[in-house]
mmCIF file of C-alpha atoms in Angstrom:
data_model
loop_
_atom_site.group_PDB
_atom_site.id
_atom_site.type_symbol
_atom_site.label_atom_id
_atom_site.label_comp_id
_atom_site.label_asym_id
_atom_site.label_seq_id
_atom_site.Cartn_x
_atom_site.Cartn_y
_atom_site.Cartn_z
ATOM 1 C CA MET A 1 17.401 13.454 -19.931
ATOM 2 C CA GLU A 2 20.364 11.631 -18.403
ATOM 3 C CA GLU A 3 22.735 13.943 -20.299
ATOM 4 C CA PHE A 4 20.741 17.067 -19.413
ATOM 5 C CA LEU A 5 20.515 16.236 -15.688
ATOM 6 C CA SER A 6 23.962 14.617 -15.504
ATOM 7 C CA ILE A 7 22.490 11.610 -13.738
ATOM 8 C CA ARG A 8 21.678 8.024 -14.615
ATOM 9 C CA LEU A 9 18.021 7.037 -14.866
ATOM 10 C CA ARG A 10 16.179 3.743 -14.906
ATOM 11 C CA ILE A 11 12.675 3.374 -16.322
ATOM 12 C CA LEU A 12 10.612 0.785 -14.465
ATOM 13 C CA SER A 13 7.338 -0.959 -15.065
ATOM 14 C CA GLU A 14 4.633 -0.248 -12.493
ATOM 15 C CA THR A 15 5.005 -3.815 -11.216
ATOM 16 C CA ASP A 16 8.757 -3.436 -10.633
ATOM 17 C CA ALA A 17 8.271 -0.085 -8.910
ATOM 18 C CA ILE A 18 5.586 -1.427 -6.561
ATOM 19 C CA TYR A 19 7.700 -4.467 -5.729
ATOM 20 C CA LYS A 20 10.754 -2.327 -4.942
ATOM 21 C CA ALA A 21 8.722 -0.030 -2.716
ATOM 22 C CA LEU A 22 6.997 -2.856 -0.829
ATOM 23 C CA LYS A 23 10.251 -4.726 -0.280
ATOM 24 C CA ASN A 24 11.759 -1.658 1.374
ATOM 25 C CA LEU A 25 8.784 -0.226 3.269
ATOM 26 C CA TYR A 26 9.020 -2.813 6.042
ATOM 27 C CA CYS A 27 12.811 -3.138 6.070
ATOM 28 C CA ASP A 28 14.595 0.145 5.461
ATOM 29 C CA ILE A 29 11.817 2.633 6.236
ATOM 30 C CA PRO A 30 10.427 1.635 9.657
ATOM 31 C CA ASP A 31 8.269 4.780 10.033
ATOM 32 C CA PHE A 32 6.161 3.894 6.970
ATOM 33 C CA HIS A 33 3.343 1.802 8.433
ATOM 34 C CA PRO A 34 0.122 0.295 7.047
ATOM 35 C CA MET A 35 -3.137 2.123 7.666
ATOM 36 C CA SER A 36 -4.980 1.184 10.843
ATOM 37 C CA LEU A 37 -8.180 -0.798 10.547
ATOM 38 C CA SER A 38 -11.512 0.598 11.697
ATOM 39 C CA PRO A 39 -13.015 -0.984 14.857
ATOM 40 C CA SER A 40 -16.563 -1.102 13.434
ATOM 41 C CA PRO A 41 -15.906 -3.651 10.626
ATOM 42 C CA VAL A 42 -13.798 -5.739 13.036
ATOM 43 C CA ASP A 43 -16.662 -5.862 15.547
ATOM 44 C CA HIS A 44 -19.169 -6.678 12.778
ATOM 45 C CA SER A 45 -16.978 -9.504 11.427
ATOM 46 C CA LEU A 46 -16.301 -10.887 14.899
ATOM 47 C CA ARG A 47 -20.037 -11.160 15.614
ATOM 48 C CA ALA A 48 -20.670 -12.698 12.174
ATOM 49 C CA THR A 49 -17.887 -15.255 12.667
ATOM 50 C CA ARG A 50 -19.284 -16.228 16.070
ATOM 51 C CA GLY A 51 -22.632 -16.810 14.376
ATOM 52 C CA PHE A 52 -21.000 -18.871 11.637
ATOM 53 C CA ALA A 53 -19.146 -20.952 14.247
ATOM 54 C CA GLN A 54 -22.424 -21.632 16.018
ATOM 55 C CA MET A 55 -24.017 -22.650 12.706
ATOM 56 C CA LEU A 56 -21.189 -25.143 12.020
ATOM 57 C CA SER A 57 -21.394 -26.469 15.560
ATOM 58 C CA SER A 58 -25.138 -27.028 15.208
ATOM 59 C CA ALA A 59 -24.614 -28.758 11.873
ATOM 60 C CA GLY A 60 -22.111 -31.142 13.453
ATOM 61 C CA GLU A 61 -24.623 -32.089 16.145
ATOM 62 C CA ASN A 62 -27.589 -32.303 13.797
ATOM 63 C CA SER A 63 -28.606 -35.743 12.565
ATOM 64 C CA ASP A 64 -30.386 -34.266 9.539
ATOM 65 C CA ARG A 65 -28.994 -35.866 6.353
ATOM 66 C CA SER A 66 -28.997 -32.431 4.656
ATOM 67 C CA HIS A 67 -25.953 -31.583 6.789
ATOM 68 C CA GLU A 68 -23.918 -34.648 5.768
ATOM 69 C CA GLU A 69 -21.753 -32.830 3.195
ATOM 70 C CA LEU A 70 -21.059 -29.990 5.624
ATOM 71 C CA LYS A 71 -20.060 -32.458 8.352
ATOM 72 C CA LYS A 72 -17.427 -33.962 6.046
ATOM 73 C CA ARG A 73 -15.725 -30.571 5.700
ATOM 74 C CA ILE A 74 -15.483 -29.587 9.358
ATOM 75 C CA ASP A 75 -13.530 -30.849 12.353
ATOM 76 C CA PRO A 76 -15.863 -30.655 15.389
ATOM 77 C CA MET A 77 -12.942 -30.352 17.822
ATOM 78 C CA ALA A 78 -11.329 -27.546 15.792
ATOM 79 C CA VAL A 79 -14.672 -25.738 15.618
ATOM 80 C CA ALA A 80 -15.175 -26.082 19.382
ATOM 81 C CA GLU A 81 -11.664 -24.781 20.095
ATOM 82 C CA TYR A 82 -12.048 -21.812 17.751
ATOM 83 C CA LYS A 83 -15.473 -21.041 19.256
ATOM 84 C CA LYS A 84 -13.804 -20.663 22.678
ATOM 85 C CA LYS A 85 -11.234 -18.293 21.180
ATOM 86 C CA LEU A 86 -13.960 -16.237 19.505
ATOM 87 C CA ALA A 87 -15.966 -16.073 22.735
ATOM 88 C CA THR A 88 -13.139 -14.263 24.525
ATOM 89 C CA ALA A 89 -11.982 -12.181 21.552
ATOM 90 C CA ASN A 90 -12.282 -8.420 21.849
ATOM 91 C CA ALA A 91 -12.879 -6.150 18.849
ATOM 92 C CA ASP A 92 -10.488 -3.449 20.118
ATOM 93 C CA THR A 93 -7.682 -5.958 20.717
ATOM 94 C CA LEU A 94 -8.263 -7.599 17.334
ATOM 95 C CA THR A 95 -8.195 -4.184 15.643
ATOM 96 C CA ARG A 96 -4.769 -3.423 17.125
ATOM 97 C CA GLU A 97 -3.420 -6.864 16.235
ATOM 98 C CA LEU A 98 -4.686 -6.768 12.649
ATOM 99 C CA SER A 99 -3.501 -3.179 12.153
ATOM 100 C CA GLY A 100 0.018 -4.272 13.120
ATOM 101 C CA CYS A 101 0.262 -6.908 10.384
ATOM 102 C CA ALA A 102 3.263 -6.498 8.112
ATOM 103 C CA VAL A 103 3.653 -7.686 4.539
ATOM 104 C CA GLU A 104 4.405 -11.405 4.259
ATOM 105 C CA TRP A 105 6.090 -12.821 1.196
ATOM 106 C CA PRO A 106 4.844 -13.990 -1.217
ATOM 107 C CA CYS A 107 1.944 -11.528 -1.295
ATOM 108 C CA LEU A 108 -0.942 -10.632 -3.571
ATOM 109 C CA VAL A 109 -0.962 -6.978 -4.642
ATOM 110 C CA VAL A 110 -4.314 -5.382 -5.511
ATOM 111 C CA VAL A 111 -4.263 -1.971 -7.209
ATOM 112 C CA CYS A 112 -7.684 -0.395 -6.597
ATOM 113 C CA GLY A 113 -8.173 2.319 -9.204
ATOM 114 C CA SER A 114 -10.416 2.643 -12.262
ATOM 115 C CA ALA A 115 -10.193 -1.171 -12.430
ATOM 116 C CA ALA A 116 -8.500 -3.499 -9.918
ATOM 117 C CA PRO A 117 -5.584 -5.497 -11.374
ATOM 118 C CA MET A 118 -3.952 -8.098 -9.120
ATOM 119 C CA PHE A 119 -0.599 -9.867 -9.223
ATOM 120 C CA VAL A 120 1.620 -11.940 -6.943
ATOM 121 C CA ILE A 121 5.093 -10.861 -5.820
ATOM 122 C CA GLU A 122 7.213 -13.821 -4.735
ATOM 123 C CA ASP A 123 9.701 -13.657 -1.857
ATOM 124 C CA ASN A 124 12.613 -13.793 -4.306
ATOM 125 C CA GLY A 125 11.406 -10.714 -6.165
ATOM 126 C CA THR A 126 9.856 -12.412 -9.161
ATOM 127 C CA VAL A 127 6.395 -11.319 -10.212
ATOM 128 C CA ASP A 128 3.604 -13.679 -11.285
ATOM 129 C CA LEU A 129 1.369 -11.836 -13.744
ATOM 130 C CA GLY A 130 -0.567 -14.954 -14.668
ATOM 131 C CA TYR A 131 -3.673 -13.741 -12.868
ATOM 132 C CA LEU A 132 -3.867 -10.286 -14.455
ATOM 133 C CA GLY A 133 -6.538 -11.616 -16.789
ATOM 134 C CA SER A 134 -8.740 -12.183 -13.730
ATOM 135 C CA TYR A 135 -8.586 -8.591 -12.508
ATOM 136 C CA SER A 136 -11.785 -7.021 -11.237
ATOM 137 C CA THR A 137 -13.471 -4.859 -13.845
ATOM 138 C CA VAL A 138 -15.814 -3.624 -11.104
ATOM 139 C CA SER A 139 -13.922 -0.839 -9.333
ATOM 140 C CA GLY A 140 -13.665 2.959 -9.214
ATOM 141 C CA LYS A 141 -15.096 3.766 -12.641
ATOM 142 C CA THR A 142 -18.017 1.402 -12.131
ATOM 143 C CA PHE A 143 -18.811 3.072 -8.807
ATOM 144 C CA LEU A 144 -18.668 6.569 -10.312
ATOM 145 C CA ALA A 145 -20.717 5.646 -13.390
ATOM 146 C CA LEU A 146 -23.522 4.071 -11.365
ATOM 147 C CA GLY A 147 -23.332 6.856 -8.782
ATOM 148 C CA ARG A 148 -23.848 9.506 -11.432
ATOM 149 C CA LEU A 149 -26.754 7.637 -13.008
ATOM 150 C CA LEU A 150 -28.564 6.531 -9.851
ATOM 151 C CA CYS A 151 -27.531 9.015 -7.159
ATOM 152 C CA GLY A 152 -27.053 12.189 -9.154
ATOM 153 C CA ALA A 153 -23.480 12.702 -7.926
ATOM 154 C CA LYS A 154 -21.534 15.288 -9.921
ATOM 155 C CA ASN A 155 -18.057 13.939 -9.142
ATOM 156 C CA PHE A 156 -16.217 11.193 -7.285
ATOM 157 C CA ASP A 157 -15.643 13.129 -4.056
ATOM 158 C CA GLU A 158 -19.339 13.975 -3.790
ATOM 159 C CA LEU A 159 -20.256 10.317 -4.320
ATOM 160 C CA ILE A 160 -17.777 9.183 -1.655
ATOM 161 C CA GLU A 161 -19.219 11.736 0.788
ATOM 162 C CA MET A 162 -22.729 10.416 0.077
ATOM 163 C CA ALA A 163 -21.609 6.822 0.660
ATOM 164 C CA ALA A 164 -19.996 7.809 3.963
ATOM 165 C CA ARG A 165 -23.323 9.283 5.150
ATOM 166 C CA GLY A 166 -25.475 6.425 3.885
ATOM 167 C CA ASP A 167 -26.601 3.153 5.456
ATOM 168 C CA SER A 168 -26.253 0.214 3.055
ATOM 169 C CA ASN A 169 -28.536 -1.921 5.248
ATOM 170 C CA ARG A 170 -31.457 0.120 3.928
ATOM 171 C CA VAL A 171 -30.880 -1.287 0.421
ATOM 172 C CA ASP A 172 -29.019 -4.573 1.023
ATOM 173 C CA GLU A 173 -31.024 -7.670 1.912
ATOM 174 C CA THR A 174 -29.478 -9.294 5.003
ATOM 175 C CA SER A 175 -30.010 -12.551 6.849
ATOM 176 C CA ASP A 176 -32.068 -10.642 9.451
ATOM 177 C CA ASP A 177 -34.583 -9.686 6.757
ATOM 178 C CA LEU A 178 -35.129 -13.337 5.818
ATOM 179 C CA LYS A 179 -35.407 -14.988 9.233
ATOM 180 C CA PHE A 180 -38.779 -16.177 10.518
ATOM 181 C CA SER A 181 -40.080 -13.854 13.212
ATOM 182 C CA ASP A 182 -40.841 -16.808 15.509
ATOM 183 C CA GLY A 183 -37.218 -18.051 15.423
ATOM 184 C CA SER A 184 -38.296 -21.442 14.118
ATOM 185 C CA ASP A 185 -35.653 -24.181 14.036
ATOM 186 C CA ASP A 186 -36.898 -25.077 10.558
ATOM 187 C CA ASP A 187 -35.684 -21.701 9.296
ATOM 188 C CA TRP A 188 -32.260 -22.121 7.637
ATOM 189 C CA TYR A 189 -31.559 -18.391 7.915
ATOM 190 C CA ASN A 190 -32.067 -18.580 11.674
ATOM 191 C CA SER A 191 -28.666 -20.275 11.943
ATOM 192 C CA THR A 192 -26.812 -17.732 9.798
ATOM 193 C CA PRO A 193 -24.846 -14.816 11.320
ATOM 194 C CA ASP A 194 -26.803 -11.637 12.088
ATOM 195 C CA ALA A 195 -26.738 -8.787 9.561
ATOM 196 C CA MET A 196 -24.970 -10.935 6.959
ATOM 197 C CA VAL A 197 -25.551 -9.562 3.431
ATOM 198 C CA VAL A 198 -27.420 -12.175 1.402
ATOM 199 C CA SER A 199 -28.329 -10.092 -1.663
ATOM 200 C CA ALA A 200 -26.575 -6.809 -2.404
ATOM 201 C CA MET A 201 -29.208 -4.145 -3.174
ATOM 202 C CA GLY A 202 -31.797 -6.900 -2.692
ATOM 203 C CA LYS A 203 -34.380 -4.701 -0.954
ATOM 204 C CA LEU A 204 -34.760 -2.613 -4.110
ATOM 205 C CA THR A 205 -36.529 -5.536 -5.824
ATOM 206 C CA GLU A 206 -39.495 -4.950 -3.519
ATOM 207 C CA ASP A 207 -42.282 -2.418 -3.965
ATOM 208 C CA PRO A 208 -40.523 0.999 -4.016
ATOM 209 C CA GLN A 209 -43.195 2.373 -1.701
ATOM 210 C CA SER A 210 -42.241 -0.152 0.984
ATOM 211 C CA VAL A 211 -38.501 0.624 0.991
ATOM 212 C CA ASN A 212 -37.318 3.705 2.861
ATOM 213 C CA TYR A 213 -33.911 4.759 1.572
ATOM 214 C CA SER A 214 -32.051 7.877 0.475
ATOM 215 C CA LYS A 215 -29.587 8.559 -2.324
ATOM 216 C CA ALA A 216 -26.832 8.372 0.298
ATOM 217 C CA ASP A 217 -28.021 4.877 1.293
ATOM 218 C CA LEU A 218 -27.990 3.891 -2.377
ATOM 219 C CA ALA A 219 -24.421 5.231 -2.738
ATOM 220 C CA ALA A 220 -23.355 3.174 0.290
ATOM 221 C CA GLY A 221 -24.971 0.083 -1.254
ATOM 222 C CA LEU A 222 -23.202 0.657 -4.579
ATOM 223 C CA LEU A 223 -19.866 0.995 -2.796
ATOM 224 C CA ASN A 224 -20.469 -2.293 -0.970
ATOM 225 C CA VAL A 225 -21.124 -4.053 -4.302
ATOM 226 C CA VAL A 226 -17.815 -2.753 -5.702
ATOM 227 C CA CYS A 227 -15.744 -3.474 -2.591
ATOM 228 C CA SER A 228 -17.256 -6.925 -2.063
ATOM 229 C CA SER A 229 -16.452 -7.880 -5.675
ATOM 230 C CA ILE A 230 -12.818 -6.793 -5.291
ATOM 231 C CA ALA A 231 -12.392 -8.378 -1.851
ATOM 232 C CA LYS A 232 -13.875 -11.758 -2.759
ATOM 233 C CA LEU A 233 -11.834 -12.067 -5.965
ATOM 234 C CA ALA A 234 -8.677 -11.112 -4.046
ATOM 235 C CA MET A 235 -9.390 -13.718 -1.359
ATOM 236 C CA THR A 236 -10.028 -16.397 -3.989
ATOM 237 C CA MET A 237 -6.787 -15.596 -5.789
ATOM 238 C CA ALA A 238 -4.806 -15.538 -2.524
ATOM 239 C CA ARG A 239 -6.022 -19.045 -1.660
ATOM 240 C CA GLN A 240 -5.351 -20.382 -5.129
ATOM 241 C CA LYS A 241 -1.796 -19.021 -5.061
ATOM 242 C CA LYS A 242 -1.371 -20.044 -1.390
ATOM 243 C CA VAL A 243 -0.296 -16.572 -0.229
ATOM 244 C CA LYS A 244 -0.999 -15.388 3.315
ATOM 245 C CA CYS A 245 -1.029 -11.633 2.733
ATOM 246 C CA ILE A 246 -2.940 -9.237 0.459
ATOM 247 C CA VAL A 247 -1.592 -5.710 -0.072
ATOM 248 C CA PHE A 248 -4.147 -3.091 -1.163
ATOM 249 C CA ASN A 249 -2.805 -0.144 -3.102
ATOM 250 C CA GLY A 250 -4.346 2.454 -5.420
ATOM 251 C CA SER A 251 -6.276 5.704 -5.177
ATOM 252 C CA LEU A 252 -9.505 4.116 -3.871
ATOM 253 C CA VAL A 253 -7.946 2.989 -0.585
ATOM 254 C CA ASN A 254 -7.226 6.627 0.289
ATOM 255 C CA TYR A 255 -10.855 6.872 1.423
ATOM 256 C CA GLU A 256 -11.770 5.555 4.869
ATOM 257 C CA VAL A 257 -15.283 4.541 3.786
ATOM 258 C CA VAL A 258 -13.766 2.359 1.016
ATOM 259 C CA ARG A 259 -11.337 0.692 3.408
ATOM 260 C CA SER A 260 -14.163 0.076 5.879
ATOM 261 C CA SER A 261 -16.323 -1.532 3.177
ATOM 262 C CA LEU A 262 -13.445 -3.727 1.988
ATOM 263 C CA GLN A 263 -12.689 -4.763 5.564
ATOM 264 C CA LYS A 264 -16.230 -6.051 6.178
ATOM 265 C CA SER A 265 -15.857 -8.617 3.417
ATOM 266 C CA LEU A 266 -12.163 -9.361 3.932
ATOM 267 C CA LEU A 267 -12.325 -9.848 7.697
ATOM 268 C CA PHE A 268 -15.272 -12.225 7.693
ATOM 269 C CA ASP A 269 -13.836 -14.307 4.832
ATOM 270 C CA SER A 270 -10.474 -14.472 6.618
ATOM 271 C CA MET A 271 -11.777 -15.126 10.146
ATOM 272 C CA ILE A 272 -13.956 -18.099 9.160
ATOM 273 C CA GLN A 273 -11.053 -19.977 7.525
ATOM 274 C CA PRO A 274 -9.857 -21.692 10.759
ATOM 275 C CA LEU A 275 -13.397 -23.066 11.118
ATOM 276 C CA LEU A 276 -12.898 -24.785 7.755
ATOM 277 C CA GLY A 277 -9.443 -26.115 8.613
ATOM 278 C CA LYS A 278 -7.533 -23.414 6.708
ATOM 279 C CA GLU A 279 -5.215 -20.546 7.642
ATOM 280 C CA SER A 280 -6.446 -16.965 7.868
ATOM 281 C CA THR A 281 -5.318 -14.448 5.244
ATOM 282 C CA ASN A 282 -3.836 -11.146 6.435
ATOM 283 C CA PHE A 283 -4.207 -7.901 4.524
ATOM 284 C CA VAL A 284 -2.815 -4.374 4.720
ATOM 285 C CA PHE A 285 -3.734 -1.016 3.194
ATOM 286 C CA LEU A 286 -0.794 1.124 2.132
ATOM 287 C CA PRO A 287 -0.928 4.829 3.079
ATOM 288 C CA HIS A 288 -0.423 7.385 0.294
ATOM 289 C CA PRO A 289 -0.868 4.660 -2.343
ATOM 290 C CA GLY A 290 -0.404 7.070 -5.234
ATOM 291 C CA PHE A 291 3.218 7.580 -4.256
ATOM 292 C CA VAL A 292 4.186 3.908 -3.968
ATOM 293 C CA CYS A 293 5.265 3.669 -7.618
ATOM 294 C CA CYS A 294 7.226 6.912 -7.341
ATOM 295 C CA LEU A 295 8.974 5.669 -4.215
ATOM 296 C CA GLY A 296 9.940 2.370 -5.846
ATOM 297 C CA THR A 297 11.312 4.141 -8.921
ATOM 298 C CA TRP A 298 13.294 6.548 -6.746
ATOM 299 C CA LEU A 299 14.821 3.677 -4.720
ATOM 300 C CA CYS A 300 15.886 1.841 -7.885
ATOM 301 C CA ASN A 301 17.486 4.959 -9.339
ATOM 302 C CA LEU A 302 19.416 5.545 -6.122
ATOM 303 C CA GLU A 303 20.951 2.093 -6.571
ATOM 304 C CA LEU A 304 22.313 3.082 -9.992
ATOM 305 C CA ASP A 305 24.717 5.460 -8.267
ATOM 306 C CA GLY A 306 25.414 3.051 -5.423
ATOM 307 C CA LYS A 307 23.598 5.226 -2.860
ATOM 308 C CA LYS A 308 22.011 3.692 0.216
#
């Protein structure tokens, strides 16, 4: 092909191509920005984090011995200070701030496709593939398979449209469903954040006649299971590797409803970290993720001819 086209070519691995693209997106191509976050998940996570802060604060003041282990892990002064910050935080302002986050090196790259492989790109360009064995097997194909079986969707786009219309709270069991109606202090769930998912799809274990849900609600619940699995594994890996930024790439993040579902889990997990004496983890969604590999390959091939 080099002889036929009279040019020099370089064949890259997907990892090398993604790294090259990411390294240049925020340096040489200033108009290529991350996707903006949706205000709704930010507002939901902000309210949940406020509830979690109140729960930790109550635990610190409680003399009950059952809270002893929790007390050892929290700094009452840090919790009080962060509670003040949360009290004045605004969802719209937070959305703008979080949407403006750039990639920090080293970063964890998550490719959300049929599966969800993850790897770390160091700030010197080296790639740590040691965690590829821990990739999430629950991703796009899992969502489509279950959607076809349980929701009757004919294709992926139809299933995504159903999930966008549905309400996952009709099938997920949340902390609100488990709280005592009298608000008793003896109720552990009374101190947990409102609308916090406790058991994904948990309401479907009840008598079918008592649960009012549609196929669209079921699709939304299935999507939450997939996105929560990916998000929580990514957060765990980021903390283990001590990286401050997660970059989401892949065909799944093209869909707003997928990004919104990922954000619900990512934001809450990230925002509660200061309450536990740890740093928050930033994350970005790359626009046009399917072209990231192509862009990285193109940039590397330009370098072969010394072009800038």
